[in-house]
Amino acid sequence: MSLEEQEVDKIAHLARLAIEEKDVPEYANNLSNILDLVEQLSTTDTTGIEPMSHPLELSQRLREDVVTEVDQREQLQENAPKVERGLFIVPQVIE
Amino acid sequence: MHNKSVAGLSAGLEKGDFSSEEITQAYLDRIAALDADLNCFVTVTSEQALAAARLADQQRHEGKAGPLTGIPIAQKDIFCTQGVKTSCGSKMLDNFIAPYNATVVENLNNAGMVMLGKTNMDEFAMGSSNETSFYGAVSNPWDLQAVPGGSSGGSAAAVAAQLAPVATGTDTGGSIRQPAALCGITGLKPTYGRVSRYGMIAFASSLDQAGPMAGSAQDAAMVLNAMAGFDPRDSTCIDKEVPDYTKNLNDSIQGMKIGLPAEFFADGLDEGVAKVVQEALREYEKMGAELVDISLPNSGLSVPTYYVVAPAECSSNLSRFDGVRFGYRCHEPVDLEDLYKRSRGEGFGAEVKRRIMIGTYALSAGYYDAYYLKAQKVRRLISDDFRRAYEKVDVIMGPTAPSVAFDKGEKSDDPVTMYLSDIYTIAVNLAGLPGMSIPAGFVDNRPVGLQIIGNYFEEARLLNVAHQFQLGTQWHKQVPPGYE
């Protein structure tokens, strides 16, 4: 399984990762090697095998639908790069 | 003072031989003197540690001390610590001051333990050598040219060099056991769900589990007692009573059946490591255990399965790092997409980006069935192998890692070669089982770990089996030259 450089660009876009153009060939090479490793799975017969998503086969626990969190907006926003009047600020999205 | 076990410190504090403040100061002095070479710590919290130590001494004075009150501990920098930088080894979180404590941290604080600081680690716990950290590689105290293993490399090296009596680690594919093996200490990854993951920065949520890294099984048992337990804030945490893990340490292992998977002793295992492991197994025979040949026929598929499941989960978990709410933001983004892409591109290192991209690819339209679903099916086959094995044996043993610690730079250019360092540990995470690594000897003056794998929730049995070995051998008591 070998990934073309355009495919690396596409995956990087899907993952919202800026990759420098000069690094793309190395990513293509490394990612292809990892996919080669993973390719072994396709030779295994898994007919009739249920996928396993939880090691202990437990389902998600539910709780009462009540408020458990206290308001900590100011404290939590101390880590934000840019905040104004309690809002997270990003570049303009709508003209 | 620094060469005492957790149990020894506990006894000394109880008798009044020394105070927590004295112990804490002694460890802080060692960190100041010795960590420049090792780079175990990202942050040392001296002032908070001394304040916590004085509080612990006060509690003891008031007769409110437990077995861990006043004993120092190093926390892996993956656990959120309120008011203290929590970096996860990444530039992305270099400016992140955690607003709350992880449950593990809270539990250990409540037990009276004193945090010395936050330990270095592979970025977002992705690595097997501690070389992917934004804060630089950690050196192995047994040989400064060698890696300490990863991802909990800072914790392992700190305990081995006696810069902390005990530390916390996390293990997604071997990140407690492999560095424990490479640094010659005792590390335990509990059953999935035994310890809360709340406030532990997520890598692969169906595999991640926290555990103690210590100088002995006895010390690990004492600390696990405080770490483990149900937490409603982690929806995958198991509501099951926590036994006293120190209670069965002295049980006889006469007649215990130890399974040896043929696949763990096949090609790819270093000859010297194989010899040390065989000698350790002979010790167990002398103690009356029976060695049984078993097979885990699908375990050879663990590494490829893991490198679908873990990256898929990581690509989802790490999507929260968007440069908007916390963490790194790029300079002067031109629009929102530029903000996302450059914040993530500049904030994450190469290995993290590789894994996010593999996961994104595996989960993308048209590939989901071929990769993620397929890997989850193979995961069941791997898990079923263990289930069948435990019908015949009580524990499973083998090497923790295929070789002793390798040199820095030796594998860092080739991700796939690096991934194979976890060939014997990954299957345990995929199955969700508890596993340990204990020191079993040396090859070329570098430590070898013996891996012990138990059935679900049998941490007490693992600790018993490990403790019995440590009663009859001295490997866990070896200290790297220069760190005595």
mmCIF file with all atom_site columns, N, CA, C and O in Angstrom, chain B residues 288-323:
data_model
loop_
_atom_site.group_PDB
_atom_site.id
_atom_site.type_symbol
_atom_site.label_atom_id
_atom_site.label_alt_id
_atom_site.label_comp_id
_atom_site.label_asym_id
_atom_site.label_entity_id
_atom_site.label_seq_id
_atom_site.pdbx_PDB_ins_code
_atom_site.Cartn_x
_atom_site.Cartn_y
_atom_site.Cartn_z
_atom_site.occupancy
_atom_site.B_iso_or_equiv
_atom_site.pdbx_formal_charge
_atom_site.auth_seq_id
_atom_site.auth_comp_id
_atom_site.auth_asym_id
_atom_site.auth_atom_id
_atom_site.pdbx_PDB_model_num
ATOM 1   N N  . GLY B 1 288 ? 7.862   -23.824 43.044 1.00 0.00 ? 288 GLY B N  1
ATOM 2   C CA . GLY B 1 288 ? 6.756   -24.780 42.993 1.00 0.00 ? 288 GLY B CA 1
ATOM 3   C C  . GLY B 1 288 ? 5.714   -24.490 41.924 1.00 0.00 ? 288 GLY B C  1
ATOM 4   O O  . GLY B 1 288 ? 4.672   -25.140 41.875 1.00 0.00 ? 288 GLY B O  1
ATOM 5   N N  . ALA B 1 289 ? 5.978   -23.491 41.083 1.00 0.00 ? 289 ALA B N  1
ATOM 6   C CA . ALA B 1 289 ? 5.027   -23.220 39.999 1.00 0.00 ? 289 ALA B CA 1
ATOM 7   C C  . ALA B 1 289 ? 5.270   -24.198 38.852 1.00 0.00 ? 289 ALA B C  1
ATOM 8   O O  . ALA B 1 289 ? 6.365   -24.735 38.702 1.00 0.00 ? 289 ALA B O  1
ATOM 9   N N  . GLU B 1 290 ? 4.228   -24.415 38.077 1.00 0.00 ? 290 GLU B N  1
ATOM 10  C CA . GLU B 1 290 ? 4.339   -25.338 36.948 1.00 0.00 ? 290 GLU B CA 1
ATOM 11  C C  . GLU B 1 290 ? 4.321   -24.539 35.642 1.00 0.00 ? 290 GLU B C  1
ATOM 12  O O  . GLU B 1 290 ? 3.439   -23.696 35.441 1.00 0.00 ? 290 GLU B O  1
ATOM 13  N N  . LEU B 1 291 ? 5.298   -24.790 34.772 1.00 0.00 ? 291 LEU B N  1
ATOM 14  C CA . LEU B 1 291 ? 5.350   -24.084 33.493 1.00 0.00 ? 291 LEU B CA 1
ATOM 15  C C  . LEU B 1 291 ? 4.575   -24.866 32.437 1.00 0.00 ? 291 LEU B C  1
ATOM 16  O O  . LEU B 1 291 ? 4.758   -26.069 32.295 1.00 0.00 ? 291 LEU B O  1
ATOM 17  N N  . VAL B 1 292 ? 3.700   -24.181 31.740 1.00 0.00 ? 292 VAL B N  1
ATOM 18  C CA . VAL B 1 292 ? 2.835   -24.841 30.757 1.00 0.00 ? 292 VAL B CA 1
ATOM 19  C C  . VAL B 1 292 ? 2.992   -24.155 29.410 1.00 0.00 ? 292 VAL B C  1
ATOM 20  O O  . VAL B 1 292 ? 2.838   -22.927 29.315 1.00 0.00 ? 292 VAL B O  1
ATOM 21  N N  . ASP B 1 293 ? 3.306   -24.921 28.374 1.00 0.00 ? 293 ASP B N  1
ATOM 22  C CA . ASP B 1 293 ? 3.400   -24.324 27.030 1.00 0.00 ? 293 ASP B CA 1
ATOM 23  C C  . ASP B 1 293 ? 2.008   -24.015 26.508 1.00 0.00 ? 293 ASP B C  1
ATOM 24  O O  . ASP B 1 293 ? 1.118   -24.868 26.540 1.00 0.00 ? 293 ASP B O  1
ATOM 25  N N  . ILE B 1 294 ? 1.821   -22.787 26.045 1.00 0.00 ? 294 ILE B N  1
ATOM 26  C CA . ILE B 1 294 ? 0.530   -22.406 25.470 1.00 0.00 ? 294 ILE B CA 1
ATOM 27  C C  . ILE B 1 294 ? 0.777   -21.679 24.150 1.00 0.00 ? 294 ILE B C  1
ATOM 28  O O  . ILE B 1 294 ? 1.924   -21.412 23.779 1.00 0.00 ? 294 ILE B O  1
ATOM 29  N N  . SER B 1 295 ? -0.316  -21.362 23.464 1.00 0.00 ? 295 SER B N  1
ATOM 30  C CA . SER B 1 295 ? -0.198  -20.604 22.227 1.00 0.00 ? 295 SER B CA 1
ATOM 31  C C  . SER B 1 295 ? -1.242  -19.486 22.214 1.00 0.00 ? 295 SER B C  1
ATOM 32  O O  . SER B 1 295 ? -2.368  -19.654 22.679 1.00 0.00 ? 295 SER B O  1
ATOM 33  N N  . LEU B 1 296 ? -0.815  -18.341 21.735 1.00 0.00 ? 296 LEU B N  1
ATOM 34  C CA . LEU B 1 296 ? -1.737  -17.225 21.482 1.00 0.00 ? 296 LEU B CA 1
ATOM 35  C C  . LEU B 1 296 ? -1.626  -16.962 19.982 1.00 0.00 ? 296 LEU B C  1
ATOM 36  O O  . LEU B 1 296 ? -0.923  -16.058 19.543 1.00 0.00 ? 296 LEU B O  1
ATOM 37  N N  . PRO B 1 297 ? -2.310  -17.806 19.172 1.00 0.00 ? 297 PRO B N  1
ATOM 38  C CA . PRO B 1 297 ? -2.022  -17.841 17.735 1.00 0.00 ? 297 PRO B CA 1
ATOM 39  C C  . PRO B 1 297 ? -2.216  -16.511 17.005 1.00 0.00 ? 297 PRO B C  1
ATOM 40  O O  . PRO B 1 297 ? -1.545  -16.262 16.018 1.00 0.00 ? 297 PRO B O  1
ATOM 41  N N  . ASN B 1 298 ? -3.101  -15.656 17.512 1.00 0.00 ? 298 ASN B N  1
ATOM 42  C CA . ASN B 1 298 ? -3.349  -14.388 16.809 1.00 0.00 ? 298 ASN B CA 1
ATOM 43  C C  . ASN B 1 298 ? -2.536  -13.217 17.345 1.00 0.00 ? 298 ASN B C  1
ATOM 44  O O  . ASN B 1 298 ? -2.685  -12.091 16.865 1.00 0.00 ? 298 ASN B O  1
ATOM 45  N N  . SER B 1 299 ? -1.671  -13.483 18.344 1.00 0.00 ? 299 SER B N  1
ATOM 46  C CA . SER B 1 299 ? -0.956  -12.364 18.967 1.00 0.00 ? 299 SER B CA 1
ATOM 47  C C  . SER B 1 299 ? -0.012  -11.669 17.988 1.00 0.00 ? 299 SER B C  1
ATOM 48  O O  . SER B 1 299 ? 0.303   -10.493 18.157 1.00 0.00 ? 299 SER B O  1
ATOM 49  N N  . GLY B 1 300 ? 0.405   -12.402 16.953 1.00 0.00 ? 300 GLY B N  1
ATOM 50  C CA . GLY B 1 300 ? 1.263   -11.792 15.931 1.00 0.00 ? 300 GLY B CA 1
ATOM 51  C C  . GLY B 1 300 ? 0.578   -10.658 15.180 1.00 0.00 ? 300 GLY B C  1
ATOM 52  O O  . GLY B 1 300 ? 1.233   -9.842  14.529 1.00 0.00 ? 300 GLY B O  1
ATOM 53  N N  . LEU B 1 301 ? -0.760  -10.606 15.293 1.00 0.00 ? 301 LEU B N  1
ATOM 54  C CA . LEU B 1 301 ? -1.505  -9.540  14.615 1.00 0.00 ? 301 LEU B CA 1
ATOM 55  C C  . LEU B 1 301 ? -1.739  -8.327  15.509 1.00 0.00 ? 301 LEU B C  1
ATOM 56  O O  . LEU B 1 301 ? -2.392  -7.360  15.108 1.00 0.00 ? 301 LEU B O  1
ATOM 57  N N  . SER B 1 302 ? -1.182  -8.372  16.734 1.00 0.00 ? 302 SER B N  1
ATOM 58  C CA . SER B 1 302 ? -1.432  -7.292  17.692 1.00 0.00 ? 302 SER B CA 1
ATOM 59  C C  . SER B 1 302 ? -0.941  -5.941  17.187 1.00 0.00 ? 302 SER B C  1
ATOM 60  O O  . SER B 1 302 ? -1.651  -4.944  17.298 1.00 0.00 ? 302 SER B O  1
ATOM 61  N N  . VAL B 1 303 ? 0.297   -5.913  16.682 1.00 0.00 ? 303 VAL B N  1
ATOM 62  C CA . VAL B 1 303 ? 0.860   -4.620  16.273 1.00 0.00 ? 303 VAL B CA 1
ATOM 63  C C  . VAL B 1 303 ? 0.051   -4.007  15.126 1.00 0.00 ? 303 VAL B C  1
ATOM 64  O O  . VAL B 1 303 ? -0.361  -2.851  15.227 1.00 0.00 ? 303 VAL B O  1
ATOM 65  N N  . PRO B 1 304 ? -0.218  -4.756  14.040 1.00 0.00 ? 304 PRO B N  1
ATOM 66  C CA . PRO B 1 304 ? -1.064  -4.156  12.993 1.00 0.00 ? 304 PRO B CA 1
ATOM 67  C C  . PRO B 1 304 ? -2.467  -3.767  13.478 1.00 0.00 ? 304 PRO B C  1
ATOM 68  O O  . PRO B 1 304 ? -2.995  -2.727  13.064 1.00 0.00 ? 304 PRO B O  1
ATOM 69  N N  . THR B 1 305 ? -3.059  -4.562  14.361 1.00 0.00 ? 305 THR B N  1
ATOM 70  C CA . THR B 1 305 ? -4.396  -4.219  14.876 1.00 0.00 ? 305 THR B CA 1
ATOM 71  C C  . THR B 1 305 ? -4.336  -2.908  15.655 1.00 0.00 ? 305 THR B C  1
ATOM 72  O O  . THR B 1 305 ? -5.152  -2.007  15.483 1.00 0.00 ? 305 THR B O  1
ATOM 73  N N  . TYR B 1 306 ? -3.316  -2.836  16.514 1.00 0.00 ? 306 TYR B N  1
ATOM 74  C CA . TYR B 1 306 ? -3.135  -1.639  17.345 1.00 0.00 ? 306 TYR B CA 1
ATOM 75  C C  . TYR B 1 306 ? -2.945  -0.396  16.477 1.00 0.00 ? 306 TYR B C  1
ATOM 76  O O  . TYR B 1 306 ? -3.484  0.664   16.793 1.00 0.00 ? 306 TYR B O  1
ATOM 77  N N  . TYR B 1 307 ? -2.181  -0.526  15.388 1.00 0.00 ? 307 TYR B N  1
ATOM 78  C CA . TYR B 1 307 ? -1.895  0.654   14.568 1.00 0.00 ? 307 TYR B CA 1
ATOM 79  C C  . TYR B 1 307 ? -3.036  1.026   13.622 1.00 0.00 ? 307 TYR B C  1
ATOM 80  O O  . TYR B 1 307 ? -2.872  1.886   12.770 1.00 0.00 ? 307 TYR B O  1
ATOM 81  N N  . VAL B 1 308 ? -4.193  0.374   13.813 1.00 0.00 ? 308 VAL B N  1
ATOM 82  C CA . VAL B 1 308 ? -5.442  0.901   13.258 1.00 0.00 ? 308 VAL B CA 1
ATOM 83  C C  . VAL B 1 308 ? -6.292  1.480   14.406 1.00 0.00 ? 308 VAL B C  1
ATOM 84  O O  . VAL B 1 308 ? -6.709  2.631   14.367 1.00 0.00 ? 308 VAL B O  1
ATOM 85  N N  . VAL B 1 309 ? -6.498  0.655   15.443 1.00 0.00 ? 309 VAL B N  1
ATOM 86  C CA . VAL B 1 309 ? -7.397  1.055   16.535 1.00 0.00 ? 309 VAL B CA 1
ATOM 87  C C  . VAL B 1 309 ? -6.881  2.317   17.245 1.00 0.00 ? 309 VAL B C  1
ATOM 88  O O  . VAL B 1 309 ? -7.631  3.288   17.417 1.00 0.00 ? 309 VAL B O  1
ATOM 89  N N  . ALA B 1 310 ? -5.601  2.309   17.637 1.00 0.00 ? 310 ALA B N  1
ATOM 90  C CA . ALA B 1 310 ? -5.081  3.448   18.417 1.00 0.00 ? 310 ALA B CA 1
ATOM 91  C C  . ALA B 1 310 ? -5.061  4.747   17.592 1.00 0.00 ? 310 ALA B C  1
ATOM 92  O O  . ALA B 1 310 ? -5.539  5.773   18.077 1.00 0.00 ? 310 ALA B O  1
ATOM 93  N N  . PRO B 1 311 ? -4.538  4.743   16.354 1.00 0.00 ? 311 PRO B N  1
ATOM 94  C CA . PRO B 1 311 ? -4.589  5.990   15.587 1.00 0.00 ? 311 PRO B CA 1
ATOM 95  C C  . PRO B 1 311 ? -6.024  6.456   15.302 1.00 0.00 ? 311 PRO B C  1
ATOM 96  O O  . PRO B 1 311 ? -6.293  7.660   15.318 1.00 0.00 ? 311 PRO B O  1
ATOM 97  N N  . ALA B 1 312 ? -6.942  5.521   15.060 1.00 0.00 ? 312 ALA B N  1
ATOM 98  C CA . ALA B 1 312 ? -8.324  5.929   14.795 1.00 0.00 ? 312 ALA B CA 1
ATOM 99  C C  . ALA B 1 312 ? -8.880  6.673   16.015 1.00 0.00 ? 312 ALA B C  1
ATOM 100 O O  . ALA B 1 312 ? -9.466  7.757   15.887 1.00 0.00 ? 312 ALA B O  1
ATOM 101 N N  . GLU B 1 313 ? -8.674  6.096   17.192 1.00 0.00 ? 313 GLU B N  1
ATOM 102 C CA . GLU B 1 313 ? -9.189  6.741   18.402 1.00 0.00 ? 313 GLU B CA 1
ATOM 103 C C  . GLU B 1 313 ? -8.446  8.040   18.692 1.00 0.00 ? 313 GLU B C  1
ATOM 104 O O  . GLU B 1 313 ? -9.032  9.023   19.152 1.00 0.00 ? 313 GLU B O  1
ATOM 105 N N  . CYS B 1 314 ? -7.140  8.065   18.388 1.00 0.00 ? 314 CYS B N  1
ATOM 106 C CA . CYS B 1 314 ? -6.366  9.289   18.641 1.00 0.00 ? 314 CYS B CA 1
ATOM 107 C C  . CYS B 1 314 ? -6.788  10.401  17.700 1.00 0.00 ? 314 CYS B C  1
ATOM 108 O O  . CYS B 1 314 ? -6.858  11.565  18.092 1.00 0.00 ? 314 CYS B O  1
ATOM 109 N N  . SER B 1 315 ? -7.103  10.065  16.455 1.00 0.00 ? 315 SER B N  1
ATOM 110 C CA . SER B 1 315 ? -7.466  11.124  15.507 1.00 0.00 ? 315 SER B CA 1
ATOM 111 C C  . SER B 1 315 ? -8.760  11.791  15.966 1.00 0.00 ? 315 SER B C  1
ATOM 112 O O  . SER B 1 315 ? -8.946  12.996  15.799 1.00 0.00 ? 315 SER B O  1
ATOM 113 N N  . SER B 1 316 ? -9.626  10.997  16.597 1.00 0.00 ? 316 SER B N  1
ATOM 114 C CA . SER B 1 316 ? -10.867 11.544  17.133 1.00 0.00 ? 316 SER B CA 1
ATOM 115 C C  . SER B 1 316 ? -10.601 12.341  18.420 1.00 0.00 ? 316 SER B C  1
ATOM 116 O O  . SER B 1 316 ? -11.010 13.491  18.552 1.00 0.00 ? 316 SER B O  1
ATOM 117 N N  . ASN B 1 317 ? -9.869  11.738  19.361 1.00 0.00 ? 317 ASN B N  1
ATOM 118 C CA . ASN B 1 317 ? -9.579  12.412  20.634 1.00 0.00 ? 317 ASN B CA 1
ATOM 119 C C  . ASN B 1 317 ? -8.830  13.728  20.445 1.00 0.00 ? 317 ASN B C  1
ATOM 120 O O  . ASN B 1 317 ? -9.084  14.708  21.128 1.00 0.00 ? 317 ASN B O  1
ATOM 121 N N  . LEU B 1 318 ? -7.862  13.739  19.547 1.00 0.00 ? 318 LEU B N  1
ATOM 122 C CA . LEU B 1 318 ? -7.011  14.920  19.413 1.00 0.00 ? 318 LEU B CA 1
ATOM 123 C C  . LEU B 1 318 ? -7.630  16.002  18.525 1.00 0.00 ? 318 LEU B C  1
ATOM 124 O O  . LEU B 1 318 ? -7.029  17.062  18.312 1.00 0.00 ? 318 LEU B O  1
ATOM 125 N N  . SER B 1 319 ? -8.865  15.760  18.055 1.00 0.00 ? 319 SER B N  1
ATOM 126 C CA . SER B 1 319 ? -9.531  16.810  17.283 1.00 0.00 ? 319 SER B CA 1
ATOM 127 C C  . SER B 1 319 ? -9.917  17.984  18.187 1.00 0.00 ? 319 SER B C  1
ATOM 128 O O  . SER B 1 319 ? -10.197 19.075  17.714 1.00 0.00 ? 319 SER B O  1
ATOM 129 N N  . ARG B 1 320 ? -9.915  17.755  19.514 1.00 0.00 ? 320 ARG B N  1
ATOM 130 C CA . ARG B 1 320 ? -10.271 18.847  20.442 1.00 0.00 ? 320 ARG B CA 1
ATOM 131 C C  . ARG B 1 320 ? -9.207  19.936  20.450 1.00 0.00 ? 320 ARG B C  1
ATOM 132 O O  . ARG B 1 320 ? -9.480  21.055  20.888 1.00 0.00 ? 320 ARG B O  1
ATOM 133 N N  . PHE B 1 321 ? -8.003  19.624  20.014 1.00 0.00 ? 321 PHE B N  1
ATOM 134 C CA . PHE B 1 321 ? -6.938  20.635  20.013 1.00 0.00 ? 321 PHE B CA 1
ATOM 135 C C  . PHE B 1 321 ? -7.053  21.447  18.733 1.00 0.00 ? 321 PHE B C  1
ATOM 136 O O  . PHE B 1 321 ? -6.524  21.086  17.684 1.00 0.00 ? 321 PHE B O  1
ATOM 137 N N  . ASP B 1 322 ? -7.795  22.561  18.850 1.00 0.00 ? 322 ASP B N  1
ATOM 138 C CA . ASP B 1 322 ? -8.168  23.315  17.661 1.00 0.00 ? 322 ASP B CA 1
ATOM 139 C C  . ASP B 1 322 ? -7.692  24.757  17.706 1.00 0.00 ? 322 ASP B C  1
ATOM 140 O O  . ASP B 1 322 ? -8.019  25.560  16.841 1.00 0.00 ? 322 ASP B O  1
ATOM 141 N N  . GLY B 1 323 ? -6.940  25.120  18.745 1.00 0.00 ? 323 GLY B N  1
ATOM 142 C CA . GLY B 1 323 ? -6.434  26.488  18.834 1.00 0.00 ? 323 GLY B CA 1
ATOM 143 C C  . GLY B 1 323 ? -7.494  27.499  19.241 1.00 0.00 ? 323 GLY B C  1
ATOM 144 O O  . GLY B 1 323 ? -7.246  28.705  19.158 1.00 0.00 ? 323 GLY B O  1
#
